[in-house]
């Protein structure tokens, strides 16, 4: 497990998304019940609605466990079109925060956590032990990991 020591922004963020989308098969975003979405976020959800694979009511996802309440966790397949949508909408990894967007983007490879974030705490963790994948991430200009 490798912790991101600085938030990936700009080109570094885009390059990280490139690696994530080429490595992983699924990602998730979260809508917490206790936080409203603003108009822009609601419009964005309408834009991505055709890509939503599943929405689950959960009280936990990578990096977060809620106590006494739930969230809607949106699941998506990784594909080129969605990668472009994410790149157009965000410029940094911890930008995934309500009320402007859904929260805590996380990626999965073969059903296992690959990248987990807790955006409001600015935490990002790469979960892979695959040395080739770690080297790809380390090769991204601007990436700093433990």
Short mmCIF file of N, CA, C and O in Angstrom, two decimals:
data_model
loop_
_atom_site.label_atom_id
_atom_site.label_comp_id
_atom_site.label_asym_id
_atom_site.label_seq_id
_atom_site.Cartn_x
_atom_site.Cartn_y
_atom_site.Cartn_z
N UNK A 1 0.85 -1.17 0.00
CA UNK A 1 0.00 0.00 0.00
C UNK A 1 0.90 1.24 0.00
O UNK A 1 1.83 1.34 0.78
N UNK A 2 0.57 2.19 -0.90
CA UNK A 2 1.36 3.41 -1.04
C UNK A 2 0.44 4.61 -0.87
O UNK A 2 -0.58 4.72 -1.55
N UNK A 3 0.80 5.52 0.03
CA UNK A 3 0.01 6.72 0.25
C UNK A 3 0.50 7.83 -0.67
O UNK A 3 1.70 8.02 -0.86
N UNK A 4 -0.45 8.55 -1.27
CA UNK A 4 -0.10 9.73 -2.06
C UNK A 4 0.25 10.85 -1.09
O UNK A 4 -0.55 11.18 -0.21
N UNK A 5 1.43 11.40 -1.22
CA UNK A 5 1.92 12.40 -0.27
C UNK A 5 1.47 13.81 -0.64
O UNK A 5 1.46 14.70 0.22
N UNK A 6 1.14 14.03 -1.89
CA UNK A 6 0.62 15.31 -2.36
C UNK A 6 -0.55 15.04 -3.30
O UNK A 6 -0.56 14.03 -4.00
N UNK A 7 -1.50 15.96 -3.32
CA UNK A 7 -2.65 15.79 -4.20
C UNK A 7 -2.24 15.88 -5.67
O UNK A 7 -1.64 16.88 -6.08
N UNK A 8 -2.55 14.87 -6.47
CA UNK A 8 -2.31 14.96 -7.91
C UNK A 8 -3.23 16.03 -8.53
O UNK A 8 -4.44 15.99 -8.34
N UNK A 9 -2.61 16.97 -9.24
CA UNK A 9 -3.34 18.07 -9.86
C UNK A 9 -2.91 18.22 -11.31
O UNK A 9 -1.79 17.83 -11.67
N UNK A 10 -3.78 18.82 -12.12
CA UNK A 10 -3.45 19.14 -13.50
C UNK A 10 -3.01 17.92 -14.29
O UNK A 10 -3.66 16.87 -14.28
N UNK A 11 -1.87 18.03 -14.97
CA UNK A 11 -1.35 16.94 -15.80
C UNK A 11 -1.07 15.69 -14.98
O UNK A 11 -1.31 14.57 -15.43
N UNK A 12 -0.58 15.86 -13.76
CA UNK A 12 -0.31 14.71 -12.88
C UNK A 12 -1.59 13.94 -12.61
O UNK A 12 -1.63 12.71 -12.68
N UNK A 13 -2.68 14.65 -12.33
CA UNK A 13 -3.98 14.03 -12.09
C UNK A 13 -4.46 13.30 -13.34
O UNK A 13 -4.90 12.15 -13.27
N UNK A 14 -4.37 13.96 -14.48
CA UNK A 14 -4.82 13.34 -15.74
C UNK A 14 -4.02 12.08 -16.03
O UNK A 14 -4.57 11.07 -16.46
N UNK A 15 -2.71 12.13 -15.79
CA UNK A 15 -1.87 10.95 -16.02
C UNK A 15 -2.23 9.82 -15.05
O UNK A 15 -2.21 8.64 -15.44
N UNK A 16 -2.56 10.16 -13.81
CA UNK A 16 -2.99 9.14 -12.85
C UNK A 16 -4.30 8.50 -13.32
O UNK A 16 -4.47 7.28 -13.25
N UNK A 17 -5.23 9.32 -13.82
CA UNK A 17 -6.48 8.76 -14.35
C UNK A 17 -6.21 7.84 -15.54
O UNK A 17 -6.85 6.79 -15.67
N UNK A 18 -5.26 8.21 -16.39
CA UNK A 18 -4.89 7.36 -17.52
C UNK A 18 -4.45 5.98 -17.03
O UNK A 18 -4.89 4.95 -17.55
N UNK A 19 -3.59 5.96 -16.03
CA UNK A 19 -3.11 4.68 -15.49
C UNK A 19 -4.27 3.93 -14.83
O UNK A 19 -4.43 2.72 -15.05
N UNK A 20 -5.08 4.61 -14.05
CA UNK A 20 -6.21 3.96 -13.38
C UNK A 20 -7.18 3.34 -14.40
O UNK A 20 -7.59 2.19 -14.25
N UNK A 21 -7.53 4.09 -15.43
CA UNK A 21 -8.48 3.59 -16.42
C UNK A 21 -7.89 2.47 -17.28
O UNK A 21 -8.62 1.60 -17.74
N UNK A 22 -6.57 2.47 -17.47
CA UNK A 22 -5.96 1.39 -18.26
C UNK A 22 -5.72 0.14 -17.42
O UNK A 22 -5.54 -0.94 -17.96
N UNK A 23 -5.72 0.29 -16.10
CA UNK A 23 -5.42 -0.82 -15.20
C UNK A 23 -6.69 -1.42 -14.60
O UNK A 23 -6.79 -2.64 -14.43
N UNK A 24 -7.65 -0.58 -14.26
CA UNK A 24 -8.83 -1.01 -13.50
C UNK A 24 -10.02 -1.27 -14.41
O UNK A 24 -10.05 -0.83 -15.56
N UNK A 25 -11.02 -1.95 -13.85
CA UNK A 25 -12.22 -2.22 -14.62
C UNK A 25 -13.46 -1.54 -14.06
O UNK A 25 -14.50 -1.52 -14.71
N UNK A 26 -13.34 -0.94 -12.87
CA UNK A 26 -14.51 -0.34 -12.23
C UNK A 26 -14.07 0.81 -11.34
O UNK A 26 -12.96 0.80 -10.82
N UNK A 27 -14.95 1.80 -11.18
CA UNK A 27 -14.72 2.84 -10.18
C UNK A 27 -16.04 3.22 -9.56
O UNK A 27 -17.11 2.87 -10.05
N UNK A 28 -15.95 3.91 -8.43
CA UNK A 28 -17.16 4.35 -7.73
C UNK A 28 -17.04 5.80 -7.33
O UNK A 28 -15.96 6.35 -7.20
N UNK A 29 -18.21 6.40 -7.14
CA UNK A 29 -18.36 7.74 -6.57
C UNK A 29 -19.52 7.69 -5.59
O UNK A 29 -20.42 6.87 -5.73
N UNK A 30 -19.53 8.59 -4.60
CA UNK A 30 -20.47 8.50 -3.49
C UNK A 30 -21.30 9.77 -3.35
O UNK A 30 -20.78 10.88 -3.47
N UNK A 31 -22.60 9.57 -3.05
CA UNK A 31 -23.49 10.69 -2.67
C UNK A 31 -23.96 10.43 -1.26
O UNK A 31 -24.75 9.53 -0.99
N UNK A 32 -23.46 11.25 -0.34
CA UNK A 32 -23.86 11.11 1.06
C UNK A 32 -25.25 11.70 1.28
O UNK A 32 -25.57 12.76 0.75
N UNK A 33 -26.06 11.03 2.10
CA UNK A 33 -27.42 11.49 2.37
C UNK A 33 -27.45 12.83 3.10
O UNK A 33 -28.32 13.65 2.86
N UNK A 34 -26.50 13.04 4.00
CA UNK A 34 -26.57 14.22 4.86
C UNK A 34 -26.08 15.49 4.19
O UNK A 34 -26.14 16.57 4.77
N UNK A 35 -25.60 15.40 2.94
CA UNK A 35 -25.14 16.56 2.19
C UNK A 35 -25.93 16.68 0.89
O UNK A 35 -26.01 15.71 0.14
N UNK A 36 -26.49 17.85 0.65
CA UNK A 36 -27.21 18.06 -0.60
C UNK A 36 -26.24 18.29 -1.75
O UNK A 36 -25.09 18.70 -1.54
N UNK A 37 -26.71 18.02 -2.95
CA UNK A 37 -25.96 18.34 -4.16
C UNK A 37 -26.45 19.68 -4.70
O UNK A 37 -27.64 19.98 -4.61
N UNK A 38 -25.55 20.47 -5.27
CA UNK A 38 -26.01 21.71 -5.88
C UNK A 38 -26.50 21.43 -7.30
O UNK A 38 -26.46 20.30 -7.79
N UNK A 39 -26.96 22.47 -7.96
CA UNK A 39 -27.55 22.35 -9.30
C UNK A 39 -26.55 21.75 -10.30
O UNK A 39 -26.90 20.88 -11.09
N UNK A 40 -25.30 22.20 -10.24
CA UNK A 40 -24.28 21.68 -11.16
C UNK A 40 -24.08 20.18 -10.98
O UNK A 40 -23.94 19.44 -11.96
N UNK A 41 -24.03 19.72 -9.74
CA UNK A 41 -23.84 18.29 -9.48
C UNK A 41 -25.03 17.48 -9.98
O UNK A 41 -24.85 16.40 -10.56
N UNK A 42 -26.22 17.98 -9.77
CA UNK A 42 -27.42 17.27 -10.24
C UNK A 42 -27.42 17.17 -11.77
O UNK A 42 -27.76 16.12 -12.32
N UNK A 43 -27.01 18.24 -12.44
CA UNK A 43 -26.92 18.21 -13.90
C UNK A 43 -25.86 17.21 -14.35
O UNK A 43 -26.05 16.49 -15.33
N UNK A 44 -24.74 17.18 -13.64
CA UNK A 44 -23.67 16.26 -14.01
C UNK A 44 -24.11 14.81 -13.85
O UNK A 44 -23.80 13.97 -14.69
N UNK A 45 -24.86 14.52 -12.79
CA UNK A 45 -25.38 13.15 -12.60
C UNK A 45 -26.28 12.77 -13.77
O UNK A 45 -26.24 11.63 -14.26
N UNK A 46 -27.09 13.71 -14.25
CA UNK A 46 -27.93 13.43 -15.42
C UNK A 46 -27.07 13.11 -16.64
O UNK A 46 -27.39 12.22 -17.42
N UNK A 47 -25.95 13.81 -16.79
CA UNK A 47 -25.04 13.58 -17.92
C UNK A 47 -24.43 12.17 -17.87
O UNK A 47 -24.30 11.52 -18.90
N UNK A 48 -24.07 11.72 -16.68
CA UNK A 48 -23.41 10.41 -16.57
C UNK A 48 -24.39 9.26 -16.32
O UNK A 48 -23.98 8.10 -16.29
N UNK A 49 -25.66 9.57 -16.18
CA UNK A 49 -26.66 8.55 -15.86
C UNK A 49 -26.59 7.32 -16.77
O UNK A 49 -26.67 6.19 -16.29
N UNK A 50 -26.41 7.49 -18.10
CA UNK A 50 -26.35 6.29 -18.95
C UNK A 50 -25.17 5.37 -18.63
O UNK A 50 -25.18 4.20 -19.01
N UNK A 51 -24.16 5.88 -17.93
CA UNK A 51 -22.97 5.09 -17.62
C UNK A 51 -23.04 4.40 -16.25
O UNK A 51 -22.17 3.60 -15.94
N UNK A 52 -24.05 4.73 -15.46
CA UNK A 52 -24.14 4.15 -14.12
C UNK A 52 -24.47 2.66 -14.24
O UNK A 52 -25.49 2.29 -14.82
N UNK A 53 -23.61 1.84 -13.70
CA UNK A 53 -23.80 0.39 -13.73
C UNK A 53 -24.77 -0.04 -12.63
O UNK A 53 -25.63 -0.89 -12.84
N UNK A 54 -24.60 0.58 -11.46
CA UNK A 54 -25.39 0.20 -10.29
C UNK A 54 -25.27 1.29 -9.23
O UNK A 54 -24.25 1.97 -9.15
N UNK A 55 -26.34 1.46 -8.44
CA UNK A 55 -26.30 2.34 -7.27
C UNK A 55 -26.67 1.48 -6.07
O UNK A 55 -27.73 0.83 -6.06
N UNK A 56 -25.79 1.44 -5.08
CA UNK A 56 -26.03 0.64 -3.87
C UNK A 56 -26.13 1.56 -2.65
O UNK A 56 -25.38 2.52 -2.53
N UNK A 57 -27.03 1.21 -1.74
CA UNK A 57 -27.12 1.89 -0.44
C UNK A 57 -26.10 1.24 0.48
O UNK A 57 -26.16 0.04 0.74
N UNK A 58 -25.10 2.01 0.92
CA UNK A 58 -24.03 1.45 1.72
C UNK A 58 -23.69 2.39 2.87
O UNK A 58 -23.91 3.59 2.79
N UNK A 59 -23.11 1.79 3.90
CA UNK A 59 -22.61 2.59 5.00
C UNK A 59 -21.08 2.54 5.06
O UNK A 59 -20.48 3.06 5.99
N UNK A 60 -20.46 1.94 4.02
CA UNK A 60 -19.00 1.88 3.97
C UNK A 60 -18.55 1.73 2.53
O UNK A 60 -19.25 1.16 1.70
N UNK A 61 -17.37 2.25 2.24
CA UNK A 61 -16.65 2.10 0.98
C UNK A 61 -15.19 2.32 1.31
O UNK A 61 -14.87 2.69 2.44
N UNK A 62 -14.26 2.08 0.42
CA UNK A 62 -12.84 2.17 0.78
C UNK A 62 -12.48 3.51 1.45
O UNK A 62 -12.75 4.58 0.91
N UNK A 63 -11.94 3.40 2.65
CA UNK A 63 -11.50 4.58 3.39
C UNK A 63 -12.54 5.22 4.28
O UNK A 63 -12.22 6.11 5.06
N UNK A 64 -13.81 4.78 4.18
CA UNK A 64 -14.88 5.43 4.94
C UNK A 64 -15.86 4.41 5.49
O UNK A 64 -16.27 3.50 4.78
N UNK A 65 -16.24 4.61 6.75
CA UNK A 65 -17.34 3.87 7.37
C UNK A 65 -18.23 4.88 8.06
O UNK A 65 -17.76 5.66 8.89
N UNK A 66 -19.50 4.91 7.68
CA UNK A 66 -20.47 5.83 8.28
C UNK A 66 -21.08 5.19 9.52
O UNK A 66 -21.22 3.97 9.59
N UNK A 67 -21.45 6.00 10.46
CA UNK A 67 -22.09 5.52 11.68
C UNK A 67 -23.53 6.03 11.73
O UNK A 67 -23.76 7.22 11.86
N UNK A 68 -24.48 5.13 11.57
CA UNK A 68 -25.88 5.48 11.71
C UNK A 68 -26.54 6.07 10.49
O UNK A 68 -27.70 6.48 10.56
N UNK A 69 -25.87 6.14 9.37
CA UNK A 69 -26.52 6.59 8.14
C UNK A 69 -25.87 5.95 6.93
O UNK A 69 -24.89 5.23 7.05
N UNK A 70 -26.44 6.23 5.76
CA UNK A 70 -26.04 5.57 4.53
C UNK A 70 -25.75 6.58 3.43
O UNK A 70 -26.04 7.77 3.56
N UNK A 71 -25.21 6.07 2.35
CA UNK A 71 -24.93 6.87 1.16
C UNK A 71 -25.30 6.05 -0.07
O UNK A 71 -25.38 4.82 -0.01
N UNK A 72 -25.54 6.75 -1.17
CA UNK A 72 -25.70 6.08 -2.46
C UNK A 72 -24.32 5.97 -3.08
O UNK A 72 -23.64 6.99 -3.28
N UNK A 73 -23.89 4.75 -3.37
CA UNK A 73 -22.59 4.52 -3.98
C UNK A 73 -22.85 4.13 -5.45
O UNK A 73 -23.52 3.14 -5.72
N UNK A 74 -22.33 4.98 -6.34
CA UNK A 74 -22.52 4.82 -7.78
C UNK A 74 -21.34 4.03 -8.34
O UNK A 74 -20.19 4.43 -8.15
N UNK A 75 -21.64 2.95 -9.06
CA UNK A 75 -20.60 2.11 -9.67
C UNK A 75 -20.61 2.29 -11.19
O UNK A 75 -21.67 2.37 -11.80
N UNK A 76 -19.40 2.35 -11.75
CA UNK A 76 -19.22 2.56 -13.18
C UNK A 76 -18.16 1.60 -13.71
O UNK A 76 -17.21 1.28 -13.00
N UNK A 77 -18.30 1.20 -14.97
CA UNK A 77 -17.23 0.48 -15.65
C UNK A 77 -16.22 1.50 -16.16
O UNK A 77 -16.61 2.60 -16.59
N UNK A 78 -14.96 1.17 -16.11
CA UNK A 78 -13.92 2.05 -16.65
C UNK A 78 -13.95 1.97 -18.17
O UNK A 78 -13.87 0.87 -18.74
N UNK A 79 -14.10 3.10 -18.82
CA UNK A 79 -14.03 3.15 -20.28
C UNK A 79 -13.53 4.52 -20.71
O UNK A 79 -13.49 5.47 -19.91
N UNK A 80 -13.13 4.62 -21.96
CA UNK A 80 -12.52 5.83 -22.49
C UNK A 80 -13.46 7.03 -22.38
O UNK A 80 -13.04 8.13 -22.01
N UNK A 81 -14.74 6.84 -22.69
CA UNK A 81 -15.69 7.94 -22.66
C UNK A 81 -15.83 8.53 -21.25
O UNK A 81 -15.80 9.75 -21.07
N UNK A 82 -15.95 7.67 -20.25
CA UNK A 82 -16.06 8.15 -18.88
C UNK A 82 -14.78 8.82 -18.41
O UNK A 82 -14.82 9.81 -17.68
N UNK A 83 -13.63 8.30 -18.82
CA UNK A 83 -12.36 8.92 -18.46
C UNK A 83 -12.34 10.37 -18.97
O UNK A 83 -11.98 11.29 -18.23
N UNK A 84 -12.77 10.57 -20.19
CA UNK A 84 -12.81 11.92 -20.76
C UNK A 84 -13.79 12.82 -20.02
O UNK A 84 -13.52 14.00 -19.79
N UNK A 85 -14.92 12.26 -19.61
CA UNK A 85 -15.91 13.03 -18.83
C UNK A 85 -15.29 13.48 -17.51
O UNK A 85 -15.42 14.64 -17.11
N UNK A 86 -14.58 12.59 -16.82
CA UNK A 86 -13.95 12.93 -15.55
C UNK A 86 -12.87 14.00 -15.73
O UNK A 86 -12.76 14.93 -14.94
N UNK A 87 -12.07 13.85 -16.78
CA UNK A 87 -11.00 14.81 -17.03
C UNK A 87 -11.57 16.20 -17.34
O UNK A 87 -11.02 17.21 -16.90
N UNK A 88 -12.69 16.25 -18.06
CA UNK A 88 -13.33 17.55 -18.34
C UNK A 88 -13.92 18.18 -17.08
O UNK A 88 -13.96 19.39 -16.95
N UNK A 89 -14.38 17.36 -16.15
CA UNK A 89 -15.11 17.86 -14.98
C UNK A 89 -14.18 18.25 -13.84
O UNK A 89 -14.52 19.13 -13.04
N UNK A 90 -13.03 17.59 -13.71
CA UNK A 90 -12.17 17.82 -12.55
C UNK A 90 -10.73 18.06 -12.96
O UNK A 90 -10.28 17.57 -14.00
N UNK A 91 -10.01 18.76 -12.09
CA UNK A 91 -8.61 19.08 -12.35
C UNK A 91 -7.68 18.54 -11.28
O UNK A 91 -6.46 18.72 -11.36
N UNK A 92 -8.26 17.90 -10.25
CA UNK A 92 -7.43 17.39 -9.16
C UNK A 92 -8.16 16.25 -8.46
O UNK A 92 -9.39 16.17 -8.49
N UNK A 93 -7.40 15.39 -7.78
CA UNK A 93 -7.96 14.18 -7.20
C UNK A 93 -8.94 14.44 -6.06
O UNK A 93 -9.95 13.74 -5.94
N UNK A 94 -8.67 15.42 -5.23
CA UNK A 94 -9.54 15.63 -4.06
C UNK A 94 -10.63 16.65 -4.34
O UNK A 94 -11.27 17.16 -3.43
N UNK A 95 -10.88 16.93 -5.61
CA UNK A 95 -11.98 17.81 -6.01
C UNK A 95 -13.32 17.10 -5.91
O UNK A 95 -14.36 17.73 -5.93
N UNK A 96 -13.29 15.78 -5.74
CA UNK A 96 -14.51 14.99 -5.66
C UNK A 96 -15.17 15.17 -4.29
O UNK A 96 -15.02 14.35 -3.40
N UNK A 97 -15.90 16.28 -4.15
CA UNK A 97 -16.56 16.65 -2.90
C UNK A 97 -17.97 17.18 -3.16
O UNK A 97 -18.17 17.93 -4.12
N UNK A 98 -18.90 16.82 -2.31
CA UNK A 98 -20.22 17.44 -2.33
C UNK A 98 -20.10 18.82 -1.70
O UNK A 98 -19.23 19.02 -0.86
N UNK A 99 -20.89 19.78 -2.12
CA UNK A 99 -22.10 19.68 -2.95
C UNK A 99 -21.86 19.82 -4.44
O UNK A 99 -22.75 19.61 -5.24
N UNK A 100 -20.62 20.11 -4.87
CA UNK A 100 -20.33 20.37 -6.29
C UNK A 100 -20.27 19.09 -7.13
O UNK A 100 -20.60 19.11 -8.31
N UNK A 101 -19.84 18.00 -6.53
CA UNK A 101 -19.69 16.72 -7.23
C UNK A 101 -20.04 15.58 -6.29
O UNK A 101 -20.29 15.79 -5.11
N UNK A 102 -20.03 14.36 -6.82
CA UNK A 102 -20.07 13.19 -5.96
C UNK A 102 -18.71 13.09 -5.28
O UNK A 102 -17.78 13.80 -5.64
N UNK A 103 -18.57 12.20 -4.30
CA UNK A 103 -17.36 12.17 -3.46
C UNK A 103 -16.55 10.89 -3.63
O UNK A 103 -17.03 9.86 -4.08
N UNK A 104 -15.30 11.01 -3.16
CA UNK A 104 -14.43 9.87 -2.84
C UNK A 104 -14.25 8.86 -3.98
O UNK A 104 -14.49 7.66 -3.82
N UNK A 105 -13.76 9.33 -5.11
CA UNK A 105 -13.53 8.41 -6.23
C UNK A 105 -12.59 7.29 -5.79
O UNK A 105 -11.60 7.52 -5.11
N UNK A 106 -12.97 6.06 -6.13
CA UNK A 106 -12.17 4.87 -5.82
C UNK A 106 -12.20 3.95 -7.03
O UNK A 106 -13.22 3.83 -7.70
N UNK A 107 -11.07 3.31 -7.31
CA UNK A 107 -10.95 2.40 -8.44
C UNK A 107 -10.73 0.97 -7.96
O UNK A 107 -10.08 0.75 -6.94
N UNK A 108 -11.26 0.03 -8.75
CA UNK A 108 -11.13 -1.41 -8.47
C UNK A 108 -10.55 -2.13 -9.67
O UNK A 108 -10.87 -1.82 -10.82
N UNK A 109 -9.71 -3.11 -9.39
CA UNK A 109 -9.19 -4.01 -10.41
C UNK A 109 -9.57 -5.43 -10.00
O UNK A 109 -9.21 -5.87 -8.90
N UNK A 110 -10.33 -6.09 -10.84
CA UNK A 110 -10.77 -7.47 -10.56
C UNK A 110 -11.43 -7.59 -9.19
O UNK A 110 -11.16 -8.53 -8.44
N UNK A 111 -12.26 -6.62 -8.84
CA UNK A 111 -13.00 -6.66 -7.58
C UNK A 111 -12.22 -6.25 -6.35
O UNK A 111 -12.75 -6.28 -5.24
N UNK A 112 -10.96 -5.87 -6.52
CA UNK A 112 -10.13 -5.47 -5.38
C UNK A 112 -9.80 -3.98 -5.46
O UNK A 112 -9.56 -3.44 -6.55
N UNK A 113 -9.77 -3.35 -4.31
CA UNK A 113 -9.44 -1.92 -4.25
C UNK A 113 -8.07 -1.67 -4.87
O UNK A 113 -7.11 -2.40 -4.57
N UNK A 114 -8.00 -0.65 -5.70
CA UNK A 114 -6.74 -0.30 -6.36
C UNK A 114 -6.31 1.12 -5.96
O UNK A 114 -5.16 1.35 -5.64
N UNK A 115 -7.25 2.05 -5.96
CA UNK A 115 -7.02 3.43 -5.50
C UNK A 115 -8.21 3.83 -4.67
O UNK A 115 -9.35 3.74 -5.12
N UNK A 116 -7.96 4.24 -3.44
CA UNK A 116 -9.03 4.71 -2.54
C UNK A 116 -8.74 6.16 -2.17
O UNK A 116 -7.58 6.52 -1.95
N UNK A 117 -9.80 6.98 -2.10
CA UNK A 117 -9.63 8.36 -1.66
C UNK A 117 -10.67 8.71 -0.60
O UNK A 117 -11.77 8.16 -0.58
N UNK A 118 -10.29 9.62 0.27
CA UNK A 118 -11.20 10.29 1.19
C UNK A 118 -10.94 11.77 0.93
O UNK A 118 -10.02 12.36 1.49
N UNK A 119 -11.72 12.33 0.02
CA UNK A 119 -11.42 13.66 -0.53
C UNK A 119 -11.39 14.76 0.52
O UNK A 119 -10.48 15.60 0.51
N UNK A 120 -12.37 14.78 1.43
CA UNK A 120 -12.41 15.89 2.40
C UNK A 120 -11.24 15.85 3.38
O UNK A 120 -10.93 16.85 4.00
N UNK A 121 -10.60 14.71 3.51
CA UNK A 121 -9.41 14.61 4.36
C UNK A 121 -8.12 14.61 3.55
O UNK A 121 -7.04 14.48 4.10
N UNK A 122 -8.26 14.74 2.22
CA UNK A 122 -7.13 14.72 1.29
C UNK A 122 -6.23 13.50 1.49
O UNK A 122 -5.02 13.61 1.65
N UNK A 123 -6.89 12.34 1.47
CA UNK A 123 -6.19 11.07 1.60
C UNK A 123 -6.37 10.29 0.30
O UNK A 123 -7.50 10.15 -0.19
N UNK A 124 -5.26 9.80 -0.23
CA UNK A 124 -5.29 8.94 -1.40
C UNK A 124 -4.32 7.80 -1.18
O UNK A 124 -3.18 8.03 -0.77
N UNK A 125 -4.77 6.57 -1.43
CA UNK A 125 -3.94 5.39 -1.19
C UNK A 125 -4.01 4.48 -2.41
O UNK A 125 -5.10 4.14 -2.88
N UNK A 126 -2.85 4.10 -2.91
CA UNK A 126 -2.74 3.12 -3.98
C UNK A 126 -2.61 1.76 -3.30
O UNK A 126 -1.71 1.54 -2.50
N UNK A 127 -3.52 0.83 -3.64
CA UNK A 127 -3.59 -0.43 -2.93
C UNK A 127 -2.88 -1.59 -3.64
O UNK A 127 -2.80 -2.67 -3.09
N UNK A 128 -2.37 -1.36 -4.84
CA UNK A 128 -1.76 -2.46 -5.59
C UNK A 128 -0.41 -2.84 -5.02
O UNK A 128 0.31 -2.01 -4.48
N UNK A 129 -0.10 -4.12 -5.15
CA UNK A 129 1.23 -4.63 -4.80
C UNK A 129 1.98 -5.02 -6.07
O UNK A 129 3.12 -5.49 -6.00
N UNK A 130 1.35 -4.83 -7.23
CA UNK A 130 1.96 -5.16 -8.51
C UNK A 130 3.07 -4.15 -8.82
O UNK A 130 2.82 -2.96 -8.97
N UNK A 131 4.30 -4.63 -8.88
CA UNK A 131 5.46 -3.75 -9.07
C UNK A 131 5.41 -2.98 -10.39
O UNK A 131 5.83 -1.83 -10.45
N UNK A 132 4.88 -3.60 -11.44
CA UNK A 132 4.76 -2.90 -12.72
C UNK A 132 3.79 -1.72 -12.62
O UNK A 132 4.06 -0.64 -13.16
N UNK A 133 2.68 -1.92 -11.93
CA UNK A 133 1.72 -0.84 -11.74
C UNK A 133 2.30 0.26 -10.87
O UNK A 133 2.13 1.45 -11.16
N UNK A 134 3.01 -0.11 -9.83
CA UNK A 134 3.65 0.89 -8.96
C UNK A 134 4.66 1.70 -9.74
O UNK A 134 4.73 2.93 -9.61
N UNK A 135 5.43 1.05 -10.60
CA UNK A 135 6.42 1.76 -11.42
C UNK A 135 5.74 2.71 -12.40
O UNK A 135 6.23 3.82 -12.64
N UNK A 136 4.60 2.29 -12.99
CA UNK A 136 3.85 3.19 -13.87
C UNK A 136 3.42 4.45 -13.11
O UNK A 136 3.53 5.56 -13.62
N UNK A 137 2.93 4.25 -11.89
CA UNK A 137 2.47 5.39 -11.10
C UNK A 137 3.66 6.27 -10.71
O UNK A 137 3.60 7.50 -10.83
N UNK A 138 4.73 5.65 -10.26
CA UNK A 138 5.93 6.42 -9.89
C UNK A 138 6.50 7.19 -11.09
O UNK A 138 7.13 8.21 -10.94
N UNK A 139 6.25 6.68 -12.30
CA UNK A 139 6.74 7.33 -13.52
C UNK A 139 5.95 8.56 -13.91
O UNK A 139 6.36 9.29 -14.81
N UNK A 140 4.83 8.81 -13.25
CA UNK A 140 4.03 10.00 -13.55
C UNK A 140 4.73 11.21 -12.94
O UNK A 140 5.00 11.25 -11.74
N UNK A 141 5.02 12.18 -13.78
CA UNK A 141 5.70 13.39 -13.31
C UNK A 141 4.81 14.09 -12.27
O UNK A 141 3.64 14.35 -12.52
N UNK A 142 5.38 14.36 -11.11
CA UNK A 142 4.66 15.05 -10.05
C UNK A 142 4.06 14.14 -8.98
O UNK A 142 3.62 14.61 -7.95
N UNK A 143 4.03 12.83 -9.22
CA UNK A 143 3.49 11.90 -8.23
C UNK A 143 4.51 11.72 -7.10
O UNK A 143 5.68 11.48 -7.35
N UNK A 144 4.01 11.84 -5.87
CA UNK A 144 4.84 11.60 -4.70
C UNK A 144 4.11 10.60 -3.82
O UNK A 144 3.00 10.85 -3.36
N UNK A 145 4.74 9.43 -3.61
CA UNK A 145 4.14 8.36 -2.81
C UNK A 145 5.10 7.93 -1.72
O UNK A 145 6.31 8.07 -1.85
N UNK A 146 4.52 7.35 -0.66
CA UNK A 146 5.35 6.79 0.42
C UNK A 146 5.94 5.48 -0.02
O UNK A 146 5.51 4.87 -0.96
#
